[in-house]
Amino acid sequence: MKLNRILSAALASVCIFAACQKVEVASGDAAVGFASAEFESGLGTEYIYIPVVTTGTTSVYPIKVTVEVEAYSGDYAAVEDVDYMITSKEILVASAESKPTIEVKIVNPQDADELRFSLKIVSQENAQKISQQTVLVKCAKSELDRICGNWTATGYNETDAYTETWKIFNEGGAPCISGMFGETAGYMSGVFEDGKIIFEIGDVNNALNAYNFNGIGPHYIVPIAGSFMNGETSLKRDGQFIGTISADYKTITWTFPDGYDGFVLGLYTYPDGAPTGYYYKGPFVLTDNKITKQPKK
């Protein structure tokens, strides 16, 4: 009898504990899912972010969403962990105001022109239903993305043969060039329009600048800007430096404003806030006004 009383007391304690640990059942009208049946992105960056959206509300947060890769065998089919990686397949929606995303890392985005894969929400907790359950992710290089990379610029500098590597990259939708005269700390920024990249030039409106270049001081690379005459004055004109991209994205042919045929590197020294010396290098004149895309390594 004593043993029965002990067992009864233990059972009662378990029941009381279980009652205290009762899980609240979520109520409301929350629906969780993808924003649309398709999601499109460029291939100019290493990471993309696919939104997960909720409508309505629920009495219990967070909403937990579990995502898996769904079979896809259409055009440009990508392979998980080869072409892309999902950093987490469990997404938490902290509140009705949350804007969670699925982070996807694109492996070597420069190696592909287009990738596609499909994702599916396989389960959710604390919402009342799943709305848009699947999404087809389409990642394609834009025209600007296709010209990003290293380019060979060949010609002559003053009287000597000269070759250097320019890097073209996408900075928030703007085409940028670094590497002129070997400089990598600064870059020129332009616009991309109708298969052309356009840079406004003149004075130092579009100049690269860095500190203590070659130990001399702040400097500017002024494209197609004449030369620094007698070490004191400079000849510069306004205009546009325009590059037309070939259909195969392998060459860019530049158009120079009248009176210009090359690039000049100008160096200034400012020890007391005022220019006290000048130095220039160039002009660097391109062969056939072209640069050539370097092959992928």
Short mmCIF file of C-alpha atoms in Angstrom, two decimals:
data_model
loop_
_atom_site.label_atom_id
_atom_site.label_comp_id
_atom_site.label_asym_id
_atom_site.label_seq_id
_atom_site.Cartn_x
_atom_site.Cartn_y
_atom_site.Cartn_z
CA MET A 1 0.00 0.00 0.00
CA LYS A 2 2.83 2.35 0.85
CA LEU A 3 4.36 1.68 -2.61
CA ASN A 4 1.03 2.43 -4.28
CA ARG A 5 0.78 5.75 -2.43
CA ILE A 6 4.30 6.67 -3.58
CA LEU A 7 3.49 5.77 -7.20
CA SER A 8 0.21 7.70 -7.05
CA ALA A 9 1.97 10.76 -5.70
CA ALA A 10 4.64 10.55 -8.39
CA LEU A 11 2.00 10.21 -11.12
CA ALA A 12 0.11 13.21 -9.78
CA SER A 13 3.32 15.26 -9.85
CA VAL A 14 3.92 14.31 -13.49
CA CYS A 15 0.35 15.30 -14.41
CA ILE A 16 0.69 18.65 -12.65
CA PHE A 17 4.04 19.31 -14.45
CA ALA A 18 2.52 18.37 -17.80
CA ALA A 19 -0.39 20.71 -17.20
CA CYS A 20 2.04 23.55 -16.42
CA GLN A 21 3.92 22.84 -19.68
CA LYS A 22 0.83 22.96 -21.88
CA VAL A 23 1.72 24.30 -25.34
CA GLU A 24 -0.37 27.23 -26.52
CA VAL A 25 -2.15 26.54 -29.80
CA ALA A 26 -1.69 29.39 -32.24
CA SER A 27 -4.83 31.07 -33.52
CA GLY A 28 -5.42 33.75 -36.10
CA ASP A 29 -5.38 34.10 -39.86
CA ALA A 30 -1.65 34.21 -40.63
CA ALA A 31 -0.49 32.82 -43.98
CA VAL A 32 3.20 32.43 -44.71
CA GLY A 33 4.85 31.85 -48.09
CA PHE A 34 7.01 33.21 -50.86
CA ALA A 35 6.23 36.64 -52.28
CA SER A 36 5.54 35.21 -55.76
CA ALA A 37 5.90 32.08 -57.87
CA GLU A 38 9.15 33.40 -59.39
CA PHE A 39 12.06 35.40 -58.02
CA GLU A 40 14.57 37.05 -60.35
CA SER A 41 18.05 38.26 -59.46
CA GLY A 42 21.28 39.26 -61.14
CA LEU A 43 24.58 37.45 -60.85
CA GLY A 44 26.70 40.43 -59.94
CA THR A 45 26.98 39.57 -56.25
CA GLU A 46 27.86 36.50 -54.21
CA TYR A 47 24.68 36.46 -52.10
CA ILE A 48 21.00 36.78 -53.01
CA TYR A 49 18.06 37.12 -50.61
CA ILE A 50 14.67 35.56 -51.34
CA PRO A 51 11.84 37.11 -49.29
CA VAL A 52 9.38 35.14 -47.17
CA VAL A 53 6.17 37.08 -46.49
CA THR A 54 3.28 36.78 -44.04
CA THR A 55 -0.23 38.13 -44.20
CA GLY A 56 -2.67 38.33 -41.30
CA THR A 57 -1.64 37.70 -37.69
CA THR A 58 -1.24 34.81 -35.30
CA SER A 59 -1.41 34.65 -31.51
CA VAL A 60 1.95 32.90 -31.27
CA TYR A 61 5.33 34.06 -32.65
CA PRO A 62 7.82 33.28 -34.01
CA ILE A 63 6.48 31.51 -37.06
CA LYS A 64 8.95 28.84 -38.10
CA VAL A 65 9.31 28.00 -41.78
CA THR A 66 11.24 25.01 -43.11
CA VAL A 67 12.46 25.13 -46.71
CA GLU A 68 13.82 22.42 -48.99
CA VAL A 69 15.12 22.33 -52.54
CA GLU A 70 12.50 21.09 -54.98
CA ALA A 71 13.48 19.08 -58.06
CA TYR A 72 13.97 21.26 -61.13
CA SER A 73 15.19 20.03 -64.52
CA GLY A 74 14.39 22.94 -66.81
CA ASP A 75 16.77 25.29 -68.60
CA TYR A 76 19.86 26.47 -66.69
CA ALA A 77 19.18 24.00 -63.84
CA ALA A 78 21.60 24.65 -60.96
CA VAL A 79 22.94 22.04 -58.53
CA GLU A 80 22.75 22.61 -54.79
CA ASP A 81 26.15 22.82 -53.02
CA VAL A 82 27.82 23.03 -56.43
CA ASP A 83 26.31 26.17 -57.98
CA TYR A 84 24.60 27.58 -54.90
CA MET A 85 24.30 27.01 -51.13
CA ILE A 86 21.41 27.85 -48.79
CA THR A 87 22.89 29.18 -45.56
CA SER A 88 19.85 28.13 -43.48
CA LYS A 89 16.72 26.15 -44.34
CA GLU A 90 14.87 27.19 -41.17
CA ILE A 91 13.50 30.73 -41.23
CA LEU A 92 11.94 32.48 -38.22
CA VAL A 93 9.32 35.20 -38.59
CA ALA A 94 9.67 37.14 -35.35
CA SER A 95 6.59 39.35 -35.69
CA ALA A 96 3.96 40.57 -38.12
CA GLU A 97 6.36 43.38 -39.12
CA SER A 98 9.29 41.06 -39.84
CA LYS A 99 10.74 40.82 -43.34
CA PRO A 100 12.74 37.57 -43.28
CA THR A 101 14.68 36.28 -46.26
CA ILE A 102 16.34 33.07 -47.36
CA GLU A 103 20.03 33.77 -47.87
CA VAL A 104 21.58 31.95 -50.82
CA LYS A 105 25.29 32.00 -51.63
CA ILE A 106 26.09 31.76 -55.33
CA VAL A 107 29.28 29.73 -55.81
CA ASN A 108 31.58 31.48 -58.29
CA PRO A 109 28.92 33.80 -59.79
CA GLN A 110 31.35 34.92 -62.47
CA ASP A 111 31.36 31.40 -63.97
CA ALA A 112 27.70 31.28 -65.00
CA ASP A 113 25.50 33.38 -67.24
CA GLU A 114 22.26 32.03 -65.75
CA LEU A 115 21.22 29.69 -62.92
CA ARG A 116 17.76 28.41 -61.95
CA PHE A 117 16.51 26.34 -59.03
CA SER A 118 13.25 25.76 -57.15
CA LEU A 119 12.50 26.02 -53.41
CA LYS A 120 9.53 24.68 -51.46
CA ILE A 121 8.16 25.43 -48.00
CA VAL A 122 7.64 21.94 -46.60
CA SER A 123 6.31 22.92 -43.17
CA GLN A 124 5.46 25.83 -40.92
CA GLU A 125 4.69 26.31 -37.23
CA ASN A 126 2.39 28.89 -35.61
CA ALA A 127 0.84 30.24 -38.81
CA GLN A 128 -2.53 28.98 -39.95
CA LYS A 129 -1.58 28.09 -43.52
CA ILE A 130 1.04 28.25 -46.26
CA SER A 131 0.20 30.66 -49.07
CA GLN A 132 2.70 30.57 -51.98
CA GLN A 133 4.48 27.28 -51.28
CA THR A 134 7.08 27.18 -54.08
CA VAL A 135 9.31 29.65 -55.88
CA LEU A 136 11.39 29.30 -59.03
CA VAL A 137 14.59 31.29 -58.56
CA LYS A 138 16.08 32.73 -61.75
CA CYS A 139 19.54 34.28 -61.53
CA ALA A 140 20.84 35.83 -64.73
CA LYS A 141 23.70 38.16 -65.47
CA SER A 142 22.70 41.62 -66.59
CA GLU A 143 24.53 43.21 -69.50
CA LEU A 144 26.61 45.14 -67.00
CA ASP A 145 27.39 41.98 -65.01
CA ARG A 146 28.64 40.32 -68.20
CA ILE A 147 31.42 42.86 -68.67
CA CYS A 148 32.62 42.71 -65.08
CA GLY A 149 36.09 41.23 -64.70
CA ASN A 150 39.65 41.91 -65.82
CA TRP A 151 40.48 43.51 -69.16
CA THR A 152 43.79 43.88 -70.98
CA ALA A 153 44.64 47.42 -72.13
CA THR A 154 47.52 47.46 -74.63
CA GLY A 155 49.13 50.37 -76.46
CA TYR A 156 52.01 52.73 -75.86
CA ASN A 157 52.94 55.12 -73.10
CA GLU A 158 54.71 58.11 -74.62
CA THR A 159 56.97 56.09 -76.97
CA ASP A 160 57.18 52.68 -75.25
CA ALA A 161 54.88 49.67 -75.56
CA TYR A 162 52.61 49.49 -72.55
CA THR A 163 50.18 46.90 -71.17
CA GLU A 164 48.13 46.90 -68.00
CA THR A 165 45.04 45.24 -66.50
CA TRP A 166 41.89 47.21 -65.88
CA LYS A 167 39.16 45.85 -63.64
CA ILE A 168 35.54 46.63 -64.49
CA PHE A 169 33.01 46.07 -61.72
CA ASN A 170 29.39 46.83 -60.85
CA GLU A 171 29.01 49.27 -57.97
CA GLY A 172 25.30 49.63 -57.23
CA GLY A 173 24.39 49.54 -60.92
CA ALA A 174 27.20 51.88 -61.98
CA PRO A 175 30.10 50.63 -64.12
CA CYS A 176 33.45 51.31 -62.52
CA ILE A 177 37.06 50.97 -63.70
CA SER A 178 40.15 50.57 -61.57
CA GLY A 179 43.72 49.70 -62.52
CA MET A 180 44.68 52.62 -64.76
CA PHE A 181 48.44 53.08 -64.45
CA GLY A 182 48.37 50.22 -61.95
CA GLU A 183 46.29 52.15 -59.43
CA THR A 184 43.84 50.03 -57.41
CA ALA A 185 42.88 52.29 -54.50
CA GLY A 186 40.48 54.44 -56.50
CA TYR A 187 38.25 54.03 -59.52
CA MET A 188 36.29 55.87 -62.20
CA SER A 189 32.51 55.64 -61.99
CA GLY A 190 30.13 56.05 -64.91
CA VAL A 191 26.73 55.02 -66.24
CA PHE A 192 25.56 52.09 -68.38
CA GLU A 193 23.18 52.90 -71.25
CA ASP A 194 22.17 50.95 -74.38
CA GLY A 195 25.21 48.67 -74.46
CA LYS A 196 27.66 51.47 -73.69
CA ILE A 197 29.54 52.59 -70.61
CA ILE A 198 29.90 56.35 -70.33
CA PHE A 199 32.25 58.38 -68.15
CA GLU A 200 32.01 62.14 -67.75
CA ILE A 201 35.49 63.70 -67.78
CA GLY A 202 37.20 67.03 -67.40
CA ASP A 203 39.07 68.72 -64.58
CA VAL A 204 38.76 66.21 -61.69
CA ASN A 205 35.05 65.49 -62.02
CA ASN A 206 35.76 61.78 -62.55
CA ALA A 207 39.17 61.10 -61.09
CA LEU A 208 40.68 58.38 -59.00
CA ASN A 209 42.07 59.61 -55.74
CA ALA A 210 44.07 58.00 -52.99
CA TYR A 211 46.54 59.20 -50.41
CA ASN A 212 50.33 59.00 -50.64
CA PHE A 213 50.46 57.39 -54.09
CA ASN A 214 54.10 56.42 -54.70
CA GLY A 215 55.04 58.54 -51.69
CA ILE A 216 54.20 61.78 -53.50
CA GLY A 217 50.81 62.62 -52.06
CA PRO A 218 47.16 62.77 -53.13
CA HIS A 219 46.78 62.10 -56.83
CA TYR A 220 44.26 62.04 -59.60
CA ILE A 221 44.06 59.92 -62.71
CA VAL A 222 42.48 62.18 -65.28
CA PRO A 223 41.31 60.24 -68.36
CA ILE A 224 42.05 61.85 -71.71
CA ALA A 225 43.02 65.11 -70.09
CA GLY A 226 46.02 66.39 -71.99
CA SER A 227 49.28 66.89 -70.13
CA PHE A 228 50.68 68.98 -67.32
CA MET A 229 52.64 71.64 -69.18
CA ASN A 230 56.02 72.72 -67.83
CA GLY A 231 55.27 71.06 -64.51
CA GLU A 232 52.94 73.90 -63.58
CA THR A 233 49.79 74.12 -65.67
CA SER A 234 47.50 71.54 -67.14
CA LEU A 235 45.37 71.34 -70.24
CA LYS A 236 41.97 69.74 -69.65
CA ARG A 237 38.66 69.71 -71.45
CA ASP A 238 35.21 68.43 -70.60
CA GLY A 239 33.65 65.58 -72.52
CA GLN A 240 32.58 61.95 -72.43
CA PHE A 241 34.71 58.83 -72.57
CA ILE A 242 32.42 56.19 -74.14
CA GLY A 243 32.99 52.44 -74.45
CA THR A 244 30.89 50.36 -76.87
CA ILE A 245 30.62 46.68 -75.87
CA SER A 246 30.89 43.99 -78.53
CA ALA A 247 28.05 41.49 -79.02
CA ASP A 248 30.14 38.70 -77.47
CA TYR A 249 31.20 40.88 -74.50
CA LYS A 250 34.89 40.28 -75.31
CA THR A 251 35.99 43.74 -76.44
CA ILE A 252 35.18 47.34 -75.63
CA THR A 253 35.91 50.04 -78.19
CA TRP A 254 36.36 53.54 -76.82
CA THR A 255 35.31 56.79 -78.41
CA PHE A 256 37.41 59.80 -77.45
CA PRO A 257 36.28 63.44 -77.53
CA ASP A 258 37.88 65.63 -80.18
CA GLY A 259 41.42 66.59 -79.29
CA TYR A 260 42.09 63.60 -77.05
CA ASP A 261 43.76 60.31 -77.77
CA GLY A 262 44.94 58.87 -74.47
CA PHE A 263 45.10 58.98 -70.70
CA VAL A 264 47.27 60.99 -68.35
CA LEU A 265 48.14 60.29 -64.73
CA GLY A 266 48.49 63.53 -62.78
CA LEU A 267 50.13 63.72 -59.38
CA TYR A 268 49.85 66.72 -57.05
CA THR A 269 51.51 67.49 -53.71
CA TYR A 270 49.63 69.35 -51.00
CA PRO A 271 51.92 69.69 -47.95
CA ASP A 272 50.27 72.92 -46.76
CA GLY A 273 46.85 72.63 -48.33
CA ALA A 274 47.94 74.27 -51.59
CA PRO A 275 49.50 72.60 -54.64
CA THR A 276 53.25 73.11 -54.74
CA GLY A 277 54.31 70.59 -57.37
CA TYR A 278 53.01 68.61 -60.32
CA TYR A 279 53.99 65.44 -62.06
CA TYR A 280 52.40 63.59 -64.95
CA LYS A 281 52.76 60.25 -66.66
CA GLY A 282 51.49 59.51 -70.11
CA PRO A 283 49.69 59.79 -72.33
CA PHE A 284 48.74 56.12 -72.53
CA VAL A 285 47.25 55.54 -75.99
CA LEU A 286 45.24 52.36 -76.60
CA THR A 287 45.85 50.19 -79.67
CA ASP A 288 42.79 50.53 -81.95
CA ASN A 289 41.04 52.22 -79.00
CA LYS A 290 40.14 48.76 -77.66
CA ILE A 291 40.51 46.69 -74.51
CA THR A 292 40.06 42.90 -74.42
CA LYS A 293 38.34 40.72 -71.82
CA GLN A 294 40.72 38.34 -70.06
CA PRO A 295 39.65 34.67 -69.96
CA LYS A 296 38.41 33.20 -66.68
CA LYS A 297 41.05 31.45 -64.62
#
